[in-house]
CSV table of C-alpha atoms in Angstrom, one decimal:
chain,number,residue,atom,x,y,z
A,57,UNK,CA,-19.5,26.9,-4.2
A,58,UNK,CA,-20.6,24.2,-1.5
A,59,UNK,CA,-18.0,23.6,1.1
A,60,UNK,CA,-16.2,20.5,0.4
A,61,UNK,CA,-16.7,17.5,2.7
A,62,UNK,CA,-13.2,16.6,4.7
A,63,UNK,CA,-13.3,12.6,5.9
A,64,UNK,CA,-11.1,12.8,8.7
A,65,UNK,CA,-9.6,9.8,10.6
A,66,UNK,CA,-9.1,10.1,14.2
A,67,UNK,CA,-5.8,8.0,14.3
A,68,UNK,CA,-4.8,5.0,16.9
A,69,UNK,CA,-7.7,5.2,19.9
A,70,UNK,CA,-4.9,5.2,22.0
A,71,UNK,CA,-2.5,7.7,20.5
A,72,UNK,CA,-3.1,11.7,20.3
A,73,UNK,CA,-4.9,11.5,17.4
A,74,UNK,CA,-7.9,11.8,18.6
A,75,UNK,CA,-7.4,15.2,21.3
A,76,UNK,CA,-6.1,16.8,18.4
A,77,UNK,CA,-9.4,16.0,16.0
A,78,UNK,CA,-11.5,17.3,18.7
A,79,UNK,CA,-9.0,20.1,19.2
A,80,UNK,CA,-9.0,21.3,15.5
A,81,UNK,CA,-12.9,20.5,15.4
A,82,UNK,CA,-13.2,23.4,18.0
A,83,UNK,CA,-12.1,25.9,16.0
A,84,UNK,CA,-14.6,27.5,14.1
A,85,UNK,CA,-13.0,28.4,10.7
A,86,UNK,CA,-12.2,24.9,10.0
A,87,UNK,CA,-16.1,24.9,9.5
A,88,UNK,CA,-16.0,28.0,7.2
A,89,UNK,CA,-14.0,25.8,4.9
A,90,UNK,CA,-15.4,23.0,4.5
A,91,UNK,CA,-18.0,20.3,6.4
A,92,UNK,CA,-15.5,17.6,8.4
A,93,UNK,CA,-16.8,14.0,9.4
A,94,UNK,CA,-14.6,12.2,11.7
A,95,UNK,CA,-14.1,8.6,11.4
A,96,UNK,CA,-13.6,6.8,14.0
A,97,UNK,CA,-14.7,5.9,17.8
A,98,UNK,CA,-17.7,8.6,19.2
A,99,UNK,CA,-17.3,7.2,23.0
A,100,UNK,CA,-13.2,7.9,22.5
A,101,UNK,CA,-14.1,11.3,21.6
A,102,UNK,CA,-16.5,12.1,24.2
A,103,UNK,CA,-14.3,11.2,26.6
A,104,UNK,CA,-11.9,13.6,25.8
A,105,UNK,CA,-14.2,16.7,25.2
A,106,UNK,CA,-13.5,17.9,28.8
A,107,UNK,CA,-9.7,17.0,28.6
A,108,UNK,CA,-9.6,19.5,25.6
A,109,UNK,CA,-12.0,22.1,27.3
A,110,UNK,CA,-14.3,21.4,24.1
A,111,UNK,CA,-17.4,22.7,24.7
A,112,UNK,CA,-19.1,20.7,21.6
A,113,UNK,CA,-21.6,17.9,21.0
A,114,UNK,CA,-21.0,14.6,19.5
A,115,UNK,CA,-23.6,13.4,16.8
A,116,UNK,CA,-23.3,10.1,15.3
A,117,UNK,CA,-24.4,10.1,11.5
A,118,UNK,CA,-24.7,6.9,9.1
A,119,UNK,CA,-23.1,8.6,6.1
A,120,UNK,CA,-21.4,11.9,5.1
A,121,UNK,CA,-24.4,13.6,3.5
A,122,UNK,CA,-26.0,13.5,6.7
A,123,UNK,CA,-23.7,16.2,8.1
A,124,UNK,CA,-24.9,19.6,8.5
A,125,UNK,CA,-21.1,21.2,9.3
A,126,UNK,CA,-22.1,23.2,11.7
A,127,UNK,CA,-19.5,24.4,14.3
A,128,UNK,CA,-20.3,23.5,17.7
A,129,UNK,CA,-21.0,19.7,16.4
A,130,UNK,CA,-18.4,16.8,15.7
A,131,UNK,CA,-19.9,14.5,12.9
A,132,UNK,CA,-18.9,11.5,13.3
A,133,UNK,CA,-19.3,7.7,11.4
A,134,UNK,CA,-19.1,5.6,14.3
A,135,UNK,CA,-17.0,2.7,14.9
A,136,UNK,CA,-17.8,1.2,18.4
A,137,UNK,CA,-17.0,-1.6,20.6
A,138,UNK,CA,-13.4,-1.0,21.1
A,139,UNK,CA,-13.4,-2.8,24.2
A,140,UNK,CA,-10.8,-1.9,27.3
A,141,UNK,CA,-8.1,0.3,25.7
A,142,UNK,CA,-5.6,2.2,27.3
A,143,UNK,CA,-3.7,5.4,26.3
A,144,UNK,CA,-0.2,5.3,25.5
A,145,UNK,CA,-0.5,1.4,25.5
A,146,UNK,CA,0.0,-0.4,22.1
A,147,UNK,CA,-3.3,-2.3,21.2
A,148,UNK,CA,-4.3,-4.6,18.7
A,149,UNK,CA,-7.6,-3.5,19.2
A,150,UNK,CA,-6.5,0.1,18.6
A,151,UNK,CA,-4.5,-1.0,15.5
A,152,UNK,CA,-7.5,-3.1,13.8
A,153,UNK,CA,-10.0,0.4,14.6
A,154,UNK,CA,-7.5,2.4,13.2
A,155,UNK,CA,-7.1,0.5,10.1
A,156,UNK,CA,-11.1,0.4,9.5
A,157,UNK,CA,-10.9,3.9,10.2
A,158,UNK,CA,-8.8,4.6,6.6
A,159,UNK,CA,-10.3,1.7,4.9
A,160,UNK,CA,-13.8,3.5,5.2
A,161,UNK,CA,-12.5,6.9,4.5
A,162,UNK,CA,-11.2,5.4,1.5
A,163,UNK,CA,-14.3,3.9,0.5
A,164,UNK,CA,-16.0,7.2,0.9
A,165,UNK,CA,-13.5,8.7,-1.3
A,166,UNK,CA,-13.6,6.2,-4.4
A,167,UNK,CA,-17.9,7.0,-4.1
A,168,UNK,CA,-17.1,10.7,-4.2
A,169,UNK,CA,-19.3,10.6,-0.9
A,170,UNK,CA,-16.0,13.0,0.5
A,171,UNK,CA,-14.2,14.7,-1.3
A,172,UNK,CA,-10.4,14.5,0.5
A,173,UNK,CA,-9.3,12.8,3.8
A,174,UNK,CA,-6.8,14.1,6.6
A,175,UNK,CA,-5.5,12.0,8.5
A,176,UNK,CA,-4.7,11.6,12.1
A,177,UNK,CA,-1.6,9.6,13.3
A,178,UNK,CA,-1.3,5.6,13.9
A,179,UNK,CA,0.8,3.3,15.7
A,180,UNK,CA,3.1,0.7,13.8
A,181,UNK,CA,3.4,-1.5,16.3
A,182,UNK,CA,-1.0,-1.5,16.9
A,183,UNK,CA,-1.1,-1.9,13.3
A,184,UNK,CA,1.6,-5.3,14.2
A,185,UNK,CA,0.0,-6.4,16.7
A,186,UNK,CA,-3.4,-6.3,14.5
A,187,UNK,CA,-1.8,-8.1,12.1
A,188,UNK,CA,-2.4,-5.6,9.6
A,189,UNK,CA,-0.6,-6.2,6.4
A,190,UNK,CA,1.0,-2.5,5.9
A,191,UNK,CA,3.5,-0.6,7.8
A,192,UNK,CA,2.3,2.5,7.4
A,193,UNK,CA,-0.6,4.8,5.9
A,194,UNK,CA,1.4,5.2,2.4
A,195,UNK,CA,1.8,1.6,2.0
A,196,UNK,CA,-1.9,1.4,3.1
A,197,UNK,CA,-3.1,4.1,0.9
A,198,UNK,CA,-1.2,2.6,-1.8
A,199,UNK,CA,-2.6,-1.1,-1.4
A,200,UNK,CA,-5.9,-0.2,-0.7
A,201,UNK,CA,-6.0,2.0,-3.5
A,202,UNK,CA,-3.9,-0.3,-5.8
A,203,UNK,CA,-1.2,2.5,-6.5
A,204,UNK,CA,2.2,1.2,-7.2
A,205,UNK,CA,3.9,4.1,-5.9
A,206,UNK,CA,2.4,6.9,-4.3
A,207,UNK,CA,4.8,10.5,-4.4
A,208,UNK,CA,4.9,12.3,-0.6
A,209,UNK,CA,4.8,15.8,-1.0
A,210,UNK,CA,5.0,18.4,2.2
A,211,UNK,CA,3.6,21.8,2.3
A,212,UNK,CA,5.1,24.6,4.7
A,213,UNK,CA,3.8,27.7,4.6
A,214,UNK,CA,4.5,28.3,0.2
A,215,UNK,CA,6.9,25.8,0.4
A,216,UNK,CA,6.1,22.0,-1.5
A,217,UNK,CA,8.8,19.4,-1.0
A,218,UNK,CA,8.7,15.7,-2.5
A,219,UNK,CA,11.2,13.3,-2.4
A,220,UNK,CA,13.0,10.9,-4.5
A,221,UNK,CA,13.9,8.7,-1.6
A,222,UNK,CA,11.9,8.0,1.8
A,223,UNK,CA,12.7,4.9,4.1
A,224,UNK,CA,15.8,3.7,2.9
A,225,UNK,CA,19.6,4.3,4.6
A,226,UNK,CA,21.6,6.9,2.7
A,227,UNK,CA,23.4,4.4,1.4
A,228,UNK,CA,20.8,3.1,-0.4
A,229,UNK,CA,19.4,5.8,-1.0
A,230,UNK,CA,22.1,6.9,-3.0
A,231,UNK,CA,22.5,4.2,-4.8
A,232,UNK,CA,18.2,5.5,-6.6
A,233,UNK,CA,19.6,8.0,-7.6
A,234,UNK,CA,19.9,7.5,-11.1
A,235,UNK,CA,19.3,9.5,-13.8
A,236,UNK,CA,16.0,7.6,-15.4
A,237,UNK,CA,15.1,8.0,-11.9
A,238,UNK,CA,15.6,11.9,-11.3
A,239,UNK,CA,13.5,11.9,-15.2
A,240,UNK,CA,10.4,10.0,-13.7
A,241,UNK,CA,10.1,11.9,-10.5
A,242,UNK,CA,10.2,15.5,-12.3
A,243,UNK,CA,7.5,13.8,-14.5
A,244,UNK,CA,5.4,13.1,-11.7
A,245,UNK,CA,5.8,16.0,-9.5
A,246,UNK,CA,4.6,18.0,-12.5
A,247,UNK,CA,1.7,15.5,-13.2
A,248,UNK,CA,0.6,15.7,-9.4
A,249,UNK,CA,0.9,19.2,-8.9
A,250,UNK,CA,-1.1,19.9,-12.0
A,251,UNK,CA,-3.6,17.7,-10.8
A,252,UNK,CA,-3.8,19.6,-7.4
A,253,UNK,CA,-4.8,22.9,-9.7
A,254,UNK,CA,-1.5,24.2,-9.5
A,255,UNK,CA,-1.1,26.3,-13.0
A,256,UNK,CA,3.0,27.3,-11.9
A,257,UNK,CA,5.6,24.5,-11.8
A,258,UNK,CA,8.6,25.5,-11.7
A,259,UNK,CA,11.0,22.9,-9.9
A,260,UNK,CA,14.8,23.0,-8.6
A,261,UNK,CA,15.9,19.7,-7.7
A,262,UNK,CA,18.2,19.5,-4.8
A,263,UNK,CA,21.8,18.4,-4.7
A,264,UNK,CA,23.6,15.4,-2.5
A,265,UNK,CA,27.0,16.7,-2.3
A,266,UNK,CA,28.4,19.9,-0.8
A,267,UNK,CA,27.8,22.2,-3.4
A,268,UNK,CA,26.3,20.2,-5.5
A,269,UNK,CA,29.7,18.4,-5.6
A,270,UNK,CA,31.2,21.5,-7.8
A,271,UNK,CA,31.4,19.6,-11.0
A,272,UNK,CA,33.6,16.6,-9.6
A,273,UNK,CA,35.3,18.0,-7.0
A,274,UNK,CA,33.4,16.5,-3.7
A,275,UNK,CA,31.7,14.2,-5.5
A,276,UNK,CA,30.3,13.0,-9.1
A,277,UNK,CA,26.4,12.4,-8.4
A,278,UNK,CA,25.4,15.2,-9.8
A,279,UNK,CA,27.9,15.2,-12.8
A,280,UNK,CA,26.8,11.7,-14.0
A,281,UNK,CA,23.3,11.1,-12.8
A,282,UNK,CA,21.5,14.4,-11.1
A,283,UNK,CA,21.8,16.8,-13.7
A,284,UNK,CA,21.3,14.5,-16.7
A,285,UNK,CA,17.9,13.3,-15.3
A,286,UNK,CA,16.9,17.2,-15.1
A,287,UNK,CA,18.2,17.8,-18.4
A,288,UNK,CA,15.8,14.4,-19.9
A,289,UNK,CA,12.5,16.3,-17.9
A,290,UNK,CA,13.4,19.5,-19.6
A,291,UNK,CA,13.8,17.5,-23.1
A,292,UNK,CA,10.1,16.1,-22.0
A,293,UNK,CA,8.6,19.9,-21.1
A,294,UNK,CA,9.4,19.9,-17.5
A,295,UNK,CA,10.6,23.7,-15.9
A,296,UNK,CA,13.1,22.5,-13.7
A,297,UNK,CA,16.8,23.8,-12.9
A,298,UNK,CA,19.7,22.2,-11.0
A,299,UNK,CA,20.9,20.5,-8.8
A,300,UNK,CA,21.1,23.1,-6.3
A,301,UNK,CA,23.0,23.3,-3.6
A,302,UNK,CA,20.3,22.2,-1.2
A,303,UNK,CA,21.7,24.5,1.7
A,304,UNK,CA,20.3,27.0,0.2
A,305,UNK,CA,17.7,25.8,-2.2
A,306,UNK,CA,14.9,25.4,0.2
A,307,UNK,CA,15.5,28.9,1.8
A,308,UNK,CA,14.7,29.9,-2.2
A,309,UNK,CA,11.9,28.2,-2.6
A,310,UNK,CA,10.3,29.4,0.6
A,311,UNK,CA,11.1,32.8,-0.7
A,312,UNK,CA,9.3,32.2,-3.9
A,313,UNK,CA,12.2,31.0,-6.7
A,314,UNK,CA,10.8,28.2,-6.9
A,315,UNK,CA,7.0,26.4,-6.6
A,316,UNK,CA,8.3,22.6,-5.8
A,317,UNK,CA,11.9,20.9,-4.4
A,318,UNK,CA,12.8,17.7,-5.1
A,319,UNK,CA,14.8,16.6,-2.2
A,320,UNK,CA,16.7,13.4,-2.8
A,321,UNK,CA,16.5,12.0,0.7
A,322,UNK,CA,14.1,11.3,3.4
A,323,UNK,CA,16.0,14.0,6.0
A,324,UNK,CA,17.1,16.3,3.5
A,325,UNK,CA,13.7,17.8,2.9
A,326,UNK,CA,11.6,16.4,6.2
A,327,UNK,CA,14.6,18.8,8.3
A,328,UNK,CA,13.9,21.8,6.1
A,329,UNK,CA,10.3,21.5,6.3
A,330,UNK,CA,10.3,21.0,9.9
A,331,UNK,CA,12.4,23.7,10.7
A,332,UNK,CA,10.7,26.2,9.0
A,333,UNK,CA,7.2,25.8,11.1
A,334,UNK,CA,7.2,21.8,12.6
A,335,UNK,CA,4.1,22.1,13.4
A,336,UNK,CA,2.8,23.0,9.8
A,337,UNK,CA,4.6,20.6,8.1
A,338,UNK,CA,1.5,18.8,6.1
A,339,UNK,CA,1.8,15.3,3.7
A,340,UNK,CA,0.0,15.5,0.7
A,341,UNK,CA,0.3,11.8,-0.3
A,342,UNK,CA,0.2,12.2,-4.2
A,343,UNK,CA,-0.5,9.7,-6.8
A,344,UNK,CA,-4.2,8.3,-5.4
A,345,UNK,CA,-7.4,8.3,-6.9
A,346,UNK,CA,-8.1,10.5,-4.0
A,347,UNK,CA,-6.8,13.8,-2.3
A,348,UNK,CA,-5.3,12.7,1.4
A,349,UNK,CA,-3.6,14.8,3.2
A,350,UNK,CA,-2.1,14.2,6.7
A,351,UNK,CA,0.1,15.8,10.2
A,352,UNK,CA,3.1,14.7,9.8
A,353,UNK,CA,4.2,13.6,13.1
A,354,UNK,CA,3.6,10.6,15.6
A,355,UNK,CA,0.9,8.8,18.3
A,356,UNK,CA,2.9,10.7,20.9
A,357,UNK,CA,2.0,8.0,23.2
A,358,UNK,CA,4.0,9.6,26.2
A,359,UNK,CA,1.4,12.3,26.3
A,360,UNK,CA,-2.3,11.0,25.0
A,361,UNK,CA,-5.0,11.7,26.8
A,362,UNK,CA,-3.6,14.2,28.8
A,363,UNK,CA,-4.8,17.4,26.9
A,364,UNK,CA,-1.9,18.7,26.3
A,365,UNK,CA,-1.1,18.0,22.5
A,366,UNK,CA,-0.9,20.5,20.1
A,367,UNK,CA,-4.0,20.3,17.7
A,368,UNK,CA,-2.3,23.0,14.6
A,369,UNK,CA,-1.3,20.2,12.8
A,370,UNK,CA,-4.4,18.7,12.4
A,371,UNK,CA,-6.3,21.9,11.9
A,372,UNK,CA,-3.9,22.5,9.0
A,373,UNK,CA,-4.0,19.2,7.6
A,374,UNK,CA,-7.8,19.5,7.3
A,375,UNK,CA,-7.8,23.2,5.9
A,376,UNK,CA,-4.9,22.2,3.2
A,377,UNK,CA,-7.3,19.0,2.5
A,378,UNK,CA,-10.1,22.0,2.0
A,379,UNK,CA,-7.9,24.1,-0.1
A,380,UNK,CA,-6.8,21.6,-2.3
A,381,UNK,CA,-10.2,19.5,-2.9
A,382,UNK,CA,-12.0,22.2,-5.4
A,383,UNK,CA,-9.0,22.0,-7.5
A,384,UNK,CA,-8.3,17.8,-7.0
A,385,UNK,CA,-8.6,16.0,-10.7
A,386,UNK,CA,-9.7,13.1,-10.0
A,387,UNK,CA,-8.7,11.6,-13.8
């Protein structure tokens, strides 16, 4: 089977993201998996080949097929004239390169020229200052892909975590969690897991309350709207228990119980994840016409350039992109 071909985005010019490309792009076995192609800025990248100690070449190429995924070589579709920049300093500049970064990678994927994207980290405030009409890379994903709304999912070691919730206060948060709502995420964790080639999904859906509220007593979320929307997904086919009390349902699932959690808010599962390996905690942003995968931390600009960022996330964002890809249905 050919190796599959990874676009990966080098993040804000000014951030980490790119010491952390050419950091995972020096390790060979990221080439036994699959053929990456950075997209982004080739003078940024030069300039921090003897930062990293990266004793590799750059070699601009016009499209994807053009790579030969060799190790010892960084690929890259070149995006030049950035102009002054500095690291650690919030750019427009940066945050409009950035932004054509993803939109290009995302062209390549809806032309099947790639077939997944990882993703390095960007800077809210570049993408601001740019004037960029998305917050984020979901909400960017999601628009540029015309996706209403996309599911996160992490992946930790054997552990998959999405959530019902993301950016909202607990109060609000709360407040979505209904039972319809509960019903339609089970649906479509099960739909985006099968479409990832997973064959086993089996899901236990966390609960809010100490507990899991013990019918009533702390609490009647999970009496009136958490286990009713489990009980509708199992009506519609879906293998999924709970709520469980979610101080120990992640423990489970890492151990194997379980093949997916549904965490109910934002820090419920992103502290679970995180604590069980920080640095490979991995998004799998779900619901695209495309497989994208991403680190799931910041531009770190307190310490760009300086060499000293940790590339493992990115190196397992692009292997779990390579996993994934031979499996991805695209329909």
């Amino acid at each position: 089977m050919a190796k599959p071909i990874i676009a990966v985005t080098m993040g804000d010019p000014a951030g980490i993201g790119p010491e952390i490309t050419v950091g995972s792009l020096n390790k060979s076995e990221i080439y036994d998996l699959c053929t990456p192609v950075v997209i982004g800025n080739a003078a940024v990248l030069e300039k921090l080949l003897p930062v990293v100690k990266a004793d590799l070449t750059i070699n601009k190429v016009n499209t994807p097929a053009e790579a030969q995924g060799e190790y010892g070589t960084i690929e890259v579709i070149d995006f030049p004239n950035l102009g002054d920049y500095q690291f650690g300093k919030v750019s427009a500049e940066c945050g409009a390169q950035a932004f054509a970064y993803i939109e290009h990678a995302v062209e390549l994927c809806k032309t099947n020229q790639v077939q997944a994207m990882a993703t390095a980290p960007i800077n809210k405030e570049s993408l601001k200052a740019a004037n960029v009409p998305y917050i984020g890379h979901t909400e960017m994903l999601a628009g540029l892909a015309d996706v209403a709304d996309p599911l996160t999912m992490f992946e930790v070691r054997n552990m998959r975590i999405f959530f019902l919730t993301r950016h909202l206060s607990l109060k609000d948060a709360i407040g979505q969690m209904t039972k319809e709502r509960v019903h339609d995420y089970l649906l479509r964790c099960d739909a985006a897991l099968a479409k990832l080639g997973v064959e086993k999904r089996k899901f236990a859906v966390a609960g809010l309350n100490p507990h899991s509220g013990e019918n009533g007593l702390f609490g009647y979320e999970e009496v009136d709207e958490i286990k009713p929307g489990i009980e509708l997904a199992k009506a519609d086919g879906i293998d999924a228990v709970g709520p469980v009390p979610a101080d120990s349902v992640f423990f489970q699932a890492l151990n194997g119980r379980y093949d997916a959690v549904l965490s109910l808010y934002h820090d419920q599962g992103h502290i679970a994840a995180k604590m069980t390996d920080f640095h490979r905690t991995i998004s799998i942003t779900n619901g695209l016409p495309f497989l994208r995968t991403s680190v799931d931390h910041g531009t770190a600009f307190d310490i760009a350039g300086q060499g000293i960022a940790s590339s493992v996330s990115m190196e397992e964002s692009i292997k779990l992109a390579a996993k994934y890809a031979p499996h991805f249905k695209q329909a």
